[in-house]
PDB file of C-alpha atoms in Angstrom:
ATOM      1  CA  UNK A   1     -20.898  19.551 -23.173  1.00  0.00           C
ATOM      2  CA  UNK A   2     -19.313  16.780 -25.047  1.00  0.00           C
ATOM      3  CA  UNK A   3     -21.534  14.235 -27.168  1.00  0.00           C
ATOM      4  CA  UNK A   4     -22.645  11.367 -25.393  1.00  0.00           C
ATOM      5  CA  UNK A   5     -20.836   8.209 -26.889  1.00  0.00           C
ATOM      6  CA  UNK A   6     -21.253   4.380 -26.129  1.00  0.00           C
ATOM      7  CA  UNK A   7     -18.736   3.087 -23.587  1.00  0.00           C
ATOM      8  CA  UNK A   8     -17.510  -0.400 -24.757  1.00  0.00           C
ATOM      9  CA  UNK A   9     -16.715  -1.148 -21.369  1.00  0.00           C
ATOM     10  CA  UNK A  10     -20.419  -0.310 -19.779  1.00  0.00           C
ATOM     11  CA  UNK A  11     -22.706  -0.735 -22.799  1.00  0.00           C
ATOM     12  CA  UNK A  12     -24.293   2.891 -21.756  1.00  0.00           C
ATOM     13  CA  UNK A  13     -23.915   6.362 -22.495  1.00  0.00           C
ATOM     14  CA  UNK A  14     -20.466   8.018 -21.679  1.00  0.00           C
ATOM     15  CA  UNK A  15     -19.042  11.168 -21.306  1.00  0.00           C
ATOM     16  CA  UNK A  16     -15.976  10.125 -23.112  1.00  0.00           C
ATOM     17  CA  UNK A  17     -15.207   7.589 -26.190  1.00  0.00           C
ATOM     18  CA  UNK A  18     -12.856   4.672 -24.679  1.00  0.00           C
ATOM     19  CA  UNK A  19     -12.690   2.132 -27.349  1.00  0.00           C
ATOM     20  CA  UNK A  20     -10.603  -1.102 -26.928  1.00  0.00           C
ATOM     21  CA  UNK A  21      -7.175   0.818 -28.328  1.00  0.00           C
ATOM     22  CA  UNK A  22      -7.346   3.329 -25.524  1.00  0.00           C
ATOM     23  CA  UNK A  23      -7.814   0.126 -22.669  1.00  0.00           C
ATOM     24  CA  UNK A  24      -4.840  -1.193 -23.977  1.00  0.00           C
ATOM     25  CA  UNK A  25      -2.282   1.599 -24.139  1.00  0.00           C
ATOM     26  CA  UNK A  26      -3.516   2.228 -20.224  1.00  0.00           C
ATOM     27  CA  UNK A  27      -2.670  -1.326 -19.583  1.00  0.00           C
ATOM     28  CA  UNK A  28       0.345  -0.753 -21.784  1.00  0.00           C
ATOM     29  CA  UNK A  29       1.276   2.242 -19.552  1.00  0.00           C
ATOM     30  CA  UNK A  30       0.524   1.033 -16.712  1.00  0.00           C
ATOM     31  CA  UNK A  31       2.542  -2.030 -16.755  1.00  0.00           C
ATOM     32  CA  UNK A  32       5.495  -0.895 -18.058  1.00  0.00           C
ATOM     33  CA  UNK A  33       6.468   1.342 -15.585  1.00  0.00           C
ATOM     34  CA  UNK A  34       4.587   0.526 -12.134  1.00  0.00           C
ATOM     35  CA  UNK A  35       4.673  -3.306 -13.176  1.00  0.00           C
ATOM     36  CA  UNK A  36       0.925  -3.440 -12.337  1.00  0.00           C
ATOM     37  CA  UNK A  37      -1.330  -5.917 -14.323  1.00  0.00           C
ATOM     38  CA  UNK A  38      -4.664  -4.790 -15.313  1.00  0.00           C
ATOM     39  CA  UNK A  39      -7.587  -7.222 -16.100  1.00  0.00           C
ATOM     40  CA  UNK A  40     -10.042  -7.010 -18.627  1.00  0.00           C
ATOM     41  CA  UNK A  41     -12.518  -6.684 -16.249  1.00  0.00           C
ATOM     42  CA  UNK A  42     -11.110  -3.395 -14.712  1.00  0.00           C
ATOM     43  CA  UNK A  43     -12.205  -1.769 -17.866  1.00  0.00           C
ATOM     44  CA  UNK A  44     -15.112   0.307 -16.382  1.00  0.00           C
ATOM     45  CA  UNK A  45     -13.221   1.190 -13.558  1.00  0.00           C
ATOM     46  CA  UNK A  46     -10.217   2.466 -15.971  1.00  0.00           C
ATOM     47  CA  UNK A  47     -13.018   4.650 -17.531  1.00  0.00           C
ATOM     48  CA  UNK A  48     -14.478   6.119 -14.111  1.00  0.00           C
ATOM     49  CA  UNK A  49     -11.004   7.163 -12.982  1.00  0.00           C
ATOM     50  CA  UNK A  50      -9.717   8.491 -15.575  1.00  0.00           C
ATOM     51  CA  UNK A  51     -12.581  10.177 -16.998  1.00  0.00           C
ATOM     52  CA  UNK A  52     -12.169  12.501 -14.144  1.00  0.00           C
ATOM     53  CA  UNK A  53      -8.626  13.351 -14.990  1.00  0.00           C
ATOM     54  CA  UNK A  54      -9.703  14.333 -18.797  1.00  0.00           C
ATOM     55  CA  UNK A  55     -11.987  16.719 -16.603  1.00  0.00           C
ATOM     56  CA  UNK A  56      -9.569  18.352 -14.340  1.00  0.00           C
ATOM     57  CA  UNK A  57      -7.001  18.626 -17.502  1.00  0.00           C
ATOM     58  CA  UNK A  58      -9.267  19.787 -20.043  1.00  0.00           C
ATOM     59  CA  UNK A  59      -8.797  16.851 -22.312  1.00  0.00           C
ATOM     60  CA  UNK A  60     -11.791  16.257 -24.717  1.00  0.00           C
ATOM     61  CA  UNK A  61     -10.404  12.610 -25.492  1.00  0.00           C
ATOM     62  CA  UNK A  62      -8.689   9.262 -24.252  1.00  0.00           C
ATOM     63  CA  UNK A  63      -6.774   8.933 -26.790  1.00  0.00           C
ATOM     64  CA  UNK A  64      -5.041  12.458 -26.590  1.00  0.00           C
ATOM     65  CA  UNK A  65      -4.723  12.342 -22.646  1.00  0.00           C
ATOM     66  CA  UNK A  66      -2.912   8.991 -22.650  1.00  0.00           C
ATOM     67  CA  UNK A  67      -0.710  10.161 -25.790  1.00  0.00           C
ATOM     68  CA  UNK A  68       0.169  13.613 -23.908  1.00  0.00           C
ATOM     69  CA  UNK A  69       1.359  11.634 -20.369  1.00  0.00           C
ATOM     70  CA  UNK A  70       5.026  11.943 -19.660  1.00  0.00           C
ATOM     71  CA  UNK A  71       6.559   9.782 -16.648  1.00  0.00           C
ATOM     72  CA  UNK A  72       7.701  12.413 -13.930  1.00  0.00           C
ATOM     73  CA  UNK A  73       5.382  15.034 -14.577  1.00  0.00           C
ATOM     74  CA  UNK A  74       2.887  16.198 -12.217  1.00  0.00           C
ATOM     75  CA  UNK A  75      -0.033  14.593 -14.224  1.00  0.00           C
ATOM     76  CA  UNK A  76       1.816  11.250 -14.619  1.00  0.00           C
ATOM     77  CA  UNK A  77       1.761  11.013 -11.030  1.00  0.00           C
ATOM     78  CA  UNK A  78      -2.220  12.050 -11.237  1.00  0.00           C
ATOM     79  CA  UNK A  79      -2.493   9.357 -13.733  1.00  0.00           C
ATOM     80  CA  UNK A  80      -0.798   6.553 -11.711  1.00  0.00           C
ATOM     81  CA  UNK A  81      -2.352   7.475  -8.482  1.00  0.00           C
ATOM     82  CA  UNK A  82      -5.633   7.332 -10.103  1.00  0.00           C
ATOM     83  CA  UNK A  83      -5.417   3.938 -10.842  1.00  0.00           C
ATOM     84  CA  UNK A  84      -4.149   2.592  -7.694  1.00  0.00           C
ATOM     85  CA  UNK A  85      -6.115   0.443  -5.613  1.00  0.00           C
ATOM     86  CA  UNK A  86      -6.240   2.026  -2.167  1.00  0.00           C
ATOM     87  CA  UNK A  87      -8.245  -0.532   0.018  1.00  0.00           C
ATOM     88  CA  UNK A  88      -7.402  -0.462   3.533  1.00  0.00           C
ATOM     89  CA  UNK A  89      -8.740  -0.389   6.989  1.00  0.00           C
ATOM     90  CA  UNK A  90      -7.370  -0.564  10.465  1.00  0.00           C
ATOM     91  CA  UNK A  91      -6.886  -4.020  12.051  1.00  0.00           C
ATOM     92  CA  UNK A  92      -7.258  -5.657   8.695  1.00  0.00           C
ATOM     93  CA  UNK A  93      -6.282  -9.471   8.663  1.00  0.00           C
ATOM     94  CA  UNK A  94      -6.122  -9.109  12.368  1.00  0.00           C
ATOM     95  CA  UNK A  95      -4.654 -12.293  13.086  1.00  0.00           C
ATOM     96  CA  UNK A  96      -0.713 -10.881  11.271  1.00  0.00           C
ATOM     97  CA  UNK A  97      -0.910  -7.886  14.186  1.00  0.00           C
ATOM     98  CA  UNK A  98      -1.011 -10.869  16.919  1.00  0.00           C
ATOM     99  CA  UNK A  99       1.530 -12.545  15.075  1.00  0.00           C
ATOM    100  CA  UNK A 100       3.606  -9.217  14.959  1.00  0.00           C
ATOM    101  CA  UNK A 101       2.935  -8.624  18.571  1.00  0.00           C
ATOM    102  CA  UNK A 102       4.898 -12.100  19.457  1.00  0.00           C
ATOM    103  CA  UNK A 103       7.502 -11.782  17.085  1.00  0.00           C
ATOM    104  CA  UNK A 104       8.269  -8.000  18.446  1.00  0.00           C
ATOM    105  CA  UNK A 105       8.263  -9.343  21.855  1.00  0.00           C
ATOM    106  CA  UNK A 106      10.565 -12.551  20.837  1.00  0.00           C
ATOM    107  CA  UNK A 107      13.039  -9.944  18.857  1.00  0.00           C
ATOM    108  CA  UNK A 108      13.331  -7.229  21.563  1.00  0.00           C
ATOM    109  CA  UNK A 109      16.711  -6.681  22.935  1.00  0.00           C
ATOM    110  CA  UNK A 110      17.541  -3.773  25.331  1.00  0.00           C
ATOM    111  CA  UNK A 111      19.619  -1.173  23.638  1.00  0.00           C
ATOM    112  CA  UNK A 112      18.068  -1.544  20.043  1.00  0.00           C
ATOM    113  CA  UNK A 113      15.067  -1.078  17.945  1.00  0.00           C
ATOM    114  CA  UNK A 114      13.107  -3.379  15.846  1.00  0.00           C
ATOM    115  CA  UNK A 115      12.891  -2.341  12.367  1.00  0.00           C
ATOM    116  CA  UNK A 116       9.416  -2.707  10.390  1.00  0.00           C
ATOM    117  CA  UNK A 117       8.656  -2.123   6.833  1.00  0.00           C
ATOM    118  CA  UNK A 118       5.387  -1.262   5.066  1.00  0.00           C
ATOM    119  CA  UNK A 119       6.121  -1.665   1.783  1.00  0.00           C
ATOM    120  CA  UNK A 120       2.137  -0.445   0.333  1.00  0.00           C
ATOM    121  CA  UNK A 121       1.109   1.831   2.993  1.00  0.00           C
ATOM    122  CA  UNK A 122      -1.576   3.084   1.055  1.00  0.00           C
ATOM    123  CA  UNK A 123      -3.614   5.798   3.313  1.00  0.00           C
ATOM    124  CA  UNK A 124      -1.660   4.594   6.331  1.00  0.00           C
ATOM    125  CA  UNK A 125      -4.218   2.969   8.441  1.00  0.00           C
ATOM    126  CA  UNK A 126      -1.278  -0.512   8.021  1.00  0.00           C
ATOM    127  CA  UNK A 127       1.710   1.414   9.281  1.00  0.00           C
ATOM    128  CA  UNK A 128      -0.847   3.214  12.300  1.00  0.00           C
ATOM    129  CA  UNK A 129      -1.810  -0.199  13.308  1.00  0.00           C
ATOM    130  CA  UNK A 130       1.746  -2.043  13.543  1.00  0.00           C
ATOM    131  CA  UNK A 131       2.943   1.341  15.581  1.00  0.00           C
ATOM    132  CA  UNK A 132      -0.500   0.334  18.465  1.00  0.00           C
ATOM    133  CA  UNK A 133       0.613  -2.948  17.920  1.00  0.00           C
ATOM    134  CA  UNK A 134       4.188  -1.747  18.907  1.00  0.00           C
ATOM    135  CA  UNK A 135       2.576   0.563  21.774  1.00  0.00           C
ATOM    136  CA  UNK A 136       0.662  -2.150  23.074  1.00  0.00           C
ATOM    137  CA  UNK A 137       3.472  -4.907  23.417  1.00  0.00           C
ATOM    138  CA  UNK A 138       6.009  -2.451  25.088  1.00  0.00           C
ATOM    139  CA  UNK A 139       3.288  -0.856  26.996  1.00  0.00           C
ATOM    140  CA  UNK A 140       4.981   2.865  25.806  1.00  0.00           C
ATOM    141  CA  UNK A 141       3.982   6.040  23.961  1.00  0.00           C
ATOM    142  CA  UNK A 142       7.554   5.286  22.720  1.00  0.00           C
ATOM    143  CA  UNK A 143       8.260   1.585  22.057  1.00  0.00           C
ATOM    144  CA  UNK A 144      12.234   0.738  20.322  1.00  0.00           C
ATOM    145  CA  UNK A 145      10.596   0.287  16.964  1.00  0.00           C
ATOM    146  CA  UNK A 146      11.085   2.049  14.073  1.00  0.00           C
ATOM    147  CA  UNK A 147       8.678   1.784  11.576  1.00  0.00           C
ATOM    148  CA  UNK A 148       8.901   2.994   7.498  1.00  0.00           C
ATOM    149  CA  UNK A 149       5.727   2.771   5.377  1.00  0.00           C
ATOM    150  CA  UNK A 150       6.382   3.713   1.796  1.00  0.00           C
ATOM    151  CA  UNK A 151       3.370   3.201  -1.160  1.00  0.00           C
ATOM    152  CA  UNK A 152       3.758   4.284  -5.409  1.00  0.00           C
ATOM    153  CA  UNK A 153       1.122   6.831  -4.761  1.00  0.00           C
ATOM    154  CA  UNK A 154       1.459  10.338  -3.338  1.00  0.00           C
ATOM    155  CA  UNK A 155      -1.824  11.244  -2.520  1.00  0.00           C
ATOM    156  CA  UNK A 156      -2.310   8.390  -0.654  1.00  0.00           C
ATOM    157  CA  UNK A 157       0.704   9.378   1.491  1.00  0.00           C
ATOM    158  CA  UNK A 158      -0.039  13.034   2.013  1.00  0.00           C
ATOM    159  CA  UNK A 159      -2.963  11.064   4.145  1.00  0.00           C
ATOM    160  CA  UNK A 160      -1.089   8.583   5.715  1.00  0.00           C
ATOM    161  CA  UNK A 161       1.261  11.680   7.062  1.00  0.00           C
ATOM    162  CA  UNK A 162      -1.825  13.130   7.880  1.00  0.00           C
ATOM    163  CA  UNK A 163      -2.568  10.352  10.232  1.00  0.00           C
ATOM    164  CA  UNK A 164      -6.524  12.008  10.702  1.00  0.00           C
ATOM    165  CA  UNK A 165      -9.170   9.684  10.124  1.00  0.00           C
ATOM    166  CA  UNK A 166     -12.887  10.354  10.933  1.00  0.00           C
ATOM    167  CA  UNK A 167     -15.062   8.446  13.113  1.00  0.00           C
ATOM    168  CA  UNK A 168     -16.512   5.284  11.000  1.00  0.00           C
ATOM    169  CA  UNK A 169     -12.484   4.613   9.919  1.00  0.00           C
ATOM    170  CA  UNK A 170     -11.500   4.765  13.278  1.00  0.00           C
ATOM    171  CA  UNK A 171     -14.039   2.220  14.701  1.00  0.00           C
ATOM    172  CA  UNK A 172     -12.007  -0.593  12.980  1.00  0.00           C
ATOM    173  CA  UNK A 173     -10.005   0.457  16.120  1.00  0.00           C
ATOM    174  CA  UNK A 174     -10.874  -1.293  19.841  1.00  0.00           C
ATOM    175  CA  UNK A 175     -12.143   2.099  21.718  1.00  0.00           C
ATOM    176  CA  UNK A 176      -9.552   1.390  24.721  1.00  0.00           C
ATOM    177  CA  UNK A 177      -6.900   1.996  22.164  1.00  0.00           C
ATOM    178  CA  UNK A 178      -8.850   4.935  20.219  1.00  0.00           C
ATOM    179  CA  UNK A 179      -8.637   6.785  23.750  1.00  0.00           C
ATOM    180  CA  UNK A 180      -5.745   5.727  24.207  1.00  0.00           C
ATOM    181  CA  UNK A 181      -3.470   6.858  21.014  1.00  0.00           C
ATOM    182  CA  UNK A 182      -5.947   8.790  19.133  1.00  0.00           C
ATOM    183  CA  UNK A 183      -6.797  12.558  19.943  1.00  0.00           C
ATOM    184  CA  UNK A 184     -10.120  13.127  18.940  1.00  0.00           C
ATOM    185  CA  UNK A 185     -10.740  16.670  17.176  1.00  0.00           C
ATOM    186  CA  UNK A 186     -13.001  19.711  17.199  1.00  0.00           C
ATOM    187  CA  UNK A 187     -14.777  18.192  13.429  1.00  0.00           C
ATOM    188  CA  UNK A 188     -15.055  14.899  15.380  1.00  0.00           C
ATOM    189  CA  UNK A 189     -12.366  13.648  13.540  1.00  0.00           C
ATOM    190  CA  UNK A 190      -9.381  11.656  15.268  1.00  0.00           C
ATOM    191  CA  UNK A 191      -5.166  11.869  15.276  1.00  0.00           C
ATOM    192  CA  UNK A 192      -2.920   9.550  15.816  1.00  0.00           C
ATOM    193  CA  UNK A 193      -0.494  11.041  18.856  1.00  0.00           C
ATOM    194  CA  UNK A 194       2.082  12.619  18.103  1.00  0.00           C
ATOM    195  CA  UNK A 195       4.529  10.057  20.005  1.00  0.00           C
ATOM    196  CA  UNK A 196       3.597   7.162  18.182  1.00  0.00           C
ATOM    197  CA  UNK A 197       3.575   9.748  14.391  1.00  0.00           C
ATOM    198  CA  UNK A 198       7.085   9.717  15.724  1.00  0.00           C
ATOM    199  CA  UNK A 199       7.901   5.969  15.238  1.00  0.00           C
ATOM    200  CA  UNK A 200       6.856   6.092  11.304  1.00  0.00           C
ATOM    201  CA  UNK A 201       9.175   7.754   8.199  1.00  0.00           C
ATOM    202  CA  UNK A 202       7.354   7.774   5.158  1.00  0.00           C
ATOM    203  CA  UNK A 203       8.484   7.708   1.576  1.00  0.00           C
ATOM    204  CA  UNK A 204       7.451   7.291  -2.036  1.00  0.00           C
ATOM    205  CA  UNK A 205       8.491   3.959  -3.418  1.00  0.00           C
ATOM    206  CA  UNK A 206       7.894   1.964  -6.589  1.00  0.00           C
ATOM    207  CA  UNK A 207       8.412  -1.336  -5.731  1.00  0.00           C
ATOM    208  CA  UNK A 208       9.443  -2.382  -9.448  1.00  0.00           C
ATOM    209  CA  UNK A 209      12.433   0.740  -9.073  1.00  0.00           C
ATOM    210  CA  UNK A 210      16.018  -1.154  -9.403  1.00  0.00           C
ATOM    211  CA  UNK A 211      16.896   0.208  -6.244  1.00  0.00           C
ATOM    212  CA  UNK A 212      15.143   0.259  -3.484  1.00  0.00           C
ATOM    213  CA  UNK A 213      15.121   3.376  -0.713  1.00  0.00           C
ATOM    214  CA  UNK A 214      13.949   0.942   2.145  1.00  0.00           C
ATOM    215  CA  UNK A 215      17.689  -0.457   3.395  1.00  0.00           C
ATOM    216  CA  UNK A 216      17.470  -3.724   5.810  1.00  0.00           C
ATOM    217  CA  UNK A 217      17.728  -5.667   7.676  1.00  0.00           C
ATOM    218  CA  UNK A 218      14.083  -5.634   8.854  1.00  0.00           C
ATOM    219  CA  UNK A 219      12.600  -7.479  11.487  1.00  0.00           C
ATOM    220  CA  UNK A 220       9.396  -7.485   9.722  1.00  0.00           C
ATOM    221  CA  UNK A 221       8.386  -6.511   6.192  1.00  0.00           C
ATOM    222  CA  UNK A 222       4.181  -5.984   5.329  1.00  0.00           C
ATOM    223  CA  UNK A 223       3.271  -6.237   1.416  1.00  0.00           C
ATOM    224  CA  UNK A 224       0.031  -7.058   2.136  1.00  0.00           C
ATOM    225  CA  UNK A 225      -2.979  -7.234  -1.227  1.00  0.00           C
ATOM    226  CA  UNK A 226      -0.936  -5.328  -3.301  1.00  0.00           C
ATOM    227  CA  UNK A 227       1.404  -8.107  -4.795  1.00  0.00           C
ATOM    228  CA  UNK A 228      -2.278  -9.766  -6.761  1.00  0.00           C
ATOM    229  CA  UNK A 229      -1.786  -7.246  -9.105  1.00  0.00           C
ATOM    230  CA  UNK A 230       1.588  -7.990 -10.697  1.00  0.00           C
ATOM    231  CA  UNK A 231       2.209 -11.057 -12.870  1.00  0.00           C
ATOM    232  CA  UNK A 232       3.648 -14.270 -11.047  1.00  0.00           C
ATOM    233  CA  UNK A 233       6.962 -13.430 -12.156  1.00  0.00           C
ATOM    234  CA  UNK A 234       7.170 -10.214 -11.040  1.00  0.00           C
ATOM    235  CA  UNK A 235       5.474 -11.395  -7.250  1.00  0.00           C
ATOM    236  CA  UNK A 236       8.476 -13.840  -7.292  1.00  0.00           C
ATOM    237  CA  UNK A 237      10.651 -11.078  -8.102  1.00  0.00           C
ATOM    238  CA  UNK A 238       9.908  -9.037  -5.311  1.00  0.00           C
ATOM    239  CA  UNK A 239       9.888 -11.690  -3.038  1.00  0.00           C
ATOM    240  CA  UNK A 240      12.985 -12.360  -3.809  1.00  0.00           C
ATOM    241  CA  UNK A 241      14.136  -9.203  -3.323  1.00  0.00           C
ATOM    242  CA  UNK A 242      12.537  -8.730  -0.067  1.00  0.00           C
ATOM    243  CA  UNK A 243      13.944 -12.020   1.383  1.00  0.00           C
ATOM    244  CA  UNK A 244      17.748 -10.950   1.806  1.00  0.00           C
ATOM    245  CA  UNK A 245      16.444  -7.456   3.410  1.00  0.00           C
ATOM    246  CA  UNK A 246      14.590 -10.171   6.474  1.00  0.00           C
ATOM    247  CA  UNK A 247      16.887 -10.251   9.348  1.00  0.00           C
ATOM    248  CA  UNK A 248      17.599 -14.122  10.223  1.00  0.00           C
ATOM    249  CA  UNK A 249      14.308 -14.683  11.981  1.00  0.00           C
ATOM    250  CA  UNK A 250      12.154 -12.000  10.367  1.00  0.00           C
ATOM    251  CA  UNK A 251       8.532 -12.226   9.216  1.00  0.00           C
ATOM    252  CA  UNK A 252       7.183 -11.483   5.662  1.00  0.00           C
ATOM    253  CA  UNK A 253       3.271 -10.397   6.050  1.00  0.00           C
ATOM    254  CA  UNK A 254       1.516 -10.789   2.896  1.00  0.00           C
ATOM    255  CA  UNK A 255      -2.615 -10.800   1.932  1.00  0.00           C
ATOM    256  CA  UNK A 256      -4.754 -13.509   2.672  1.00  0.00           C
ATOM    257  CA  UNK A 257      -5.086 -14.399  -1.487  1.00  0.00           C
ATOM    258  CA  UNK A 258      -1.120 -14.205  -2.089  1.00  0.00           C
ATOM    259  CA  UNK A 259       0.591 -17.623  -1.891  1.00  0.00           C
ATOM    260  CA  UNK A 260       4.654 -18.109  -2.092  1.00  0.00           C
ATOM    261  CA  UNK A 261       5.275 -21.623  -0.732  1.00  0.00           C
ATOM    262  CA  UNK A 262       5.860 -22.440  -3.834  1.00  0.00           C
ATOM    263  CA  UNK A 263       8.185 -20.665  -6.597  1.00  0.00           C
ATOM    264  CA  UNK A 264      10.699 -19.480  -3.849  1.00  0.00           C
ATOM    265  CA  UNK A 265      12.909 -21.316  -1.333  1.00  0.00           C
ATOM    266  CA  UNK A 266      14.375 -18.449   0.739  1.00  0.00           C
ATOM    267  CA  UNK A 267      11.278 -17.941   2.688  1.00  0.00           C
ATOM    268  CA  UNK A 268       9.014 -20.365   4.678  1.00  0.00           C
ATOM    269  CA  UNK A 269       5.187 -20.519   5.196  1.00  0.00           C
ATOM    270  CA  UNK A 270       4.735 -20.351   9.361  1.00  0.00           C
ATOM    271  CA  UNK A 271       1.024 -19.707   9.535  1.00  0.00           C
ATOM    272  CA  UNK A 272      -1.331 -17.832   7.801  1.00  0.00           C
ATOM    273  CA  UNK A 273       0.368 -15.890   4.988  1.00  0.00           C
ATOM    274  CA  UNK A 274       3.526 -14.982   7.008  1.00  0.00           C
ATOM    275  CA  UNK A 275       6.660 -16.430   5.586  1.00  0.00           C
ATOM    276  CA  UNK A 276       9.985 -16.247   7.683  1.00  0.00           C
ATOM    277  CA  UNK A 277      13.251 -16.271   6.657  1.00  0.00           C
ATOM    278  CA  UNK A 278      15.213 -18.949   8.226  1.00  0.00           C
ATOM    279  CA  UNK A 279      18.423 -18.187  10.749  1.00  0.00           C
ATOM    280  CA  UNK A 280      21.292 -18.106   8.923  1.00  0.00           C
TER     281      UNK A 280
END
C-alpha cells in the first residue's frame, strides 16, 4: 500500500503525490500532440484518471509514469484516451438532427449518396443518430448516405463499432424509432440494425494530424463540444480546414458554446451553431 500523500489538487489524502510539476508536464503532453488545452481547474480530474493508469501499469509515481510515456505505444494511447472527454448522448442538441433532416432532403439527388462526417464520434451515439436521422428522411433501412465517424480515442470507438447500448442510453431515443432500428437483446441491452451499422465507416483520427484520413467533399461535417478544448487559434485552424472539405451548400454542426462568426469568413452562421459554406 503506498503512503497516503496530500493531493494539491483536492486538499485530501491521495493515493499518489501529484504536485504542480507533474500537472504541467500532463498539460505539456497533452497539448503538444492532441492540441488539447487543459485548465487549471481539470486538475483533480487529471489525478482521478490517471491515478488509475499508475494502477494498471504498476507505477508507484506521477512523475515516473509521465517520464516513461512514448507517443505510439500501447500505453500512450491509454494515456490519451484517459483524458478525453467522452460526453455524449443520443438526440443531443436535437434541433442540428432537424436541421440535418432538411438539408439531406434539399441535397438528395437520385443516383448518389450524401456524404456525412463525424469528426468526434466519441462512443458513437452522434454518428447512430445522423444514420435514424438518415432512415427517417428516406423512409429506408438503406438511405443513399454514407456516413464516417472518426474520434482521437480508441476505446471510445471499439464502442461506437459496437453500436450496443443498454436501456437508460437508449431512452434518449423516441421508442417508435428504438423498435424500429434497434434490436433489443437477451441482457436487455439494444443494437443498432445491422442495415443502418452498414451506412457508418469508422476510423481513428487526430484532428491536429497534418493530413487528414476523412477526404471531401461532405455534405455535412459534425464537430460538435469537442472544439472548447483547443485554444482559439487552433478552433480557427480546424475550421479552416474543414471549410474547403463542405460541398458548396454543406452544413458545419458545431456545440451549442462554440462560436465562429467571427475569426473566419469561409463559413456562415444560418441558425443555431450550423455554419454553411456558401455556393461557389
Amino acid at each position: 500500500m503506498h503512503a497516503a500523500t496530500t493531493s494539491p489538487a483536492v486538499g485530501v489524502p491521495s493515493e499518489f503525490a501529484f504536485d504542480l510539476q507533474d500537472f504541467e508536464l500532463v498539460r505539456t503532453l497533452l497539448k503538444q500532440h492532441t492540441g488539447i488545452s487543459l485548465s487549471e481547474s481539470k486538475r483533480g480530474m487529471v489525478y482521478s484518471r490517471l491515478a488509475r493508469r499508475l494502477r494498471a501499469t504498476g507505477q508507484r509515481n506521477f512523475r515516473d509514469y509521465l517520464n516513461g510515456l512514448r507517443q505510439g505505444t500501447a500505453e500512450w494511447e491509454q494515456f490519451v484516451n484517459a483524458l478525453t472527454t467522452n460526453l455524449t448522448y443520443f438526440y443531443r442538441e436535437s434541433h442540428h438532427f432537424e436541421t440535418l433532416a432538411t438539408l439531406l432532403r434539399t441535397r438528395a439527388k437520385p443516383g448518389t449518396k450524401l456524404r456525412v462526417w463525424c469528426s468526434a464520434a466519441s462512443t458513437g451515439e452522434e454518428p447512430w443518430t445522423i444514420a435514424l436521422t438518415a432512415a427517417e428522411v428516406f423512409g429506408s433501412l438503406t438511405p443513399p448516405v454514407e456516413i464516417l465517424a472518426t474520434d482521437l480515442d480508441t476505446g471510445v470507438l471499439a464502442t461506437a463499432r459496437k453500436a450496443t447500448y443498454n436501456a437508460e442510453t437508449v431512452s434518449k431515443v423516441p421508442e417508435a424509432l428504438v423498435r424500429r432500428y434497434f434490436i433489443r437483446e437477451a441482457s436487455g441491452d439494444f443494437t443498432v440494425r445491422p442495415e443502418l451499422r452498414s451506412l457508418v465507416t469508422f476510423k481513428q483520427q487526430n484532428l491536429l494530424d497534418a493530413n487528414w484520413q476523412a477526404k471531401g467533399p461532405f455534405d455535412a461535417i459534425f464537430c460538435r463540444n469537442v472544439l472548447i478544448y483547443f485554444d482559439r487559434d487552433t478552433q480557427l485552424q480546424i475550421v479552416s480546414r474543414f471549410a474547403p472539405m463542405l460541398a458548396p451548400g454543406g452544413s458545419l454542426f458545431v456545440g451549442h458554446s462554440e462560436n465562429f462568426a467571427h475569426g473566419q469568413r469561409a463559413l456562415r452562421l444560418t441558425g443555431r451553431t450550423v455554419y454553411v459554406r456558401d455556393d461557389a
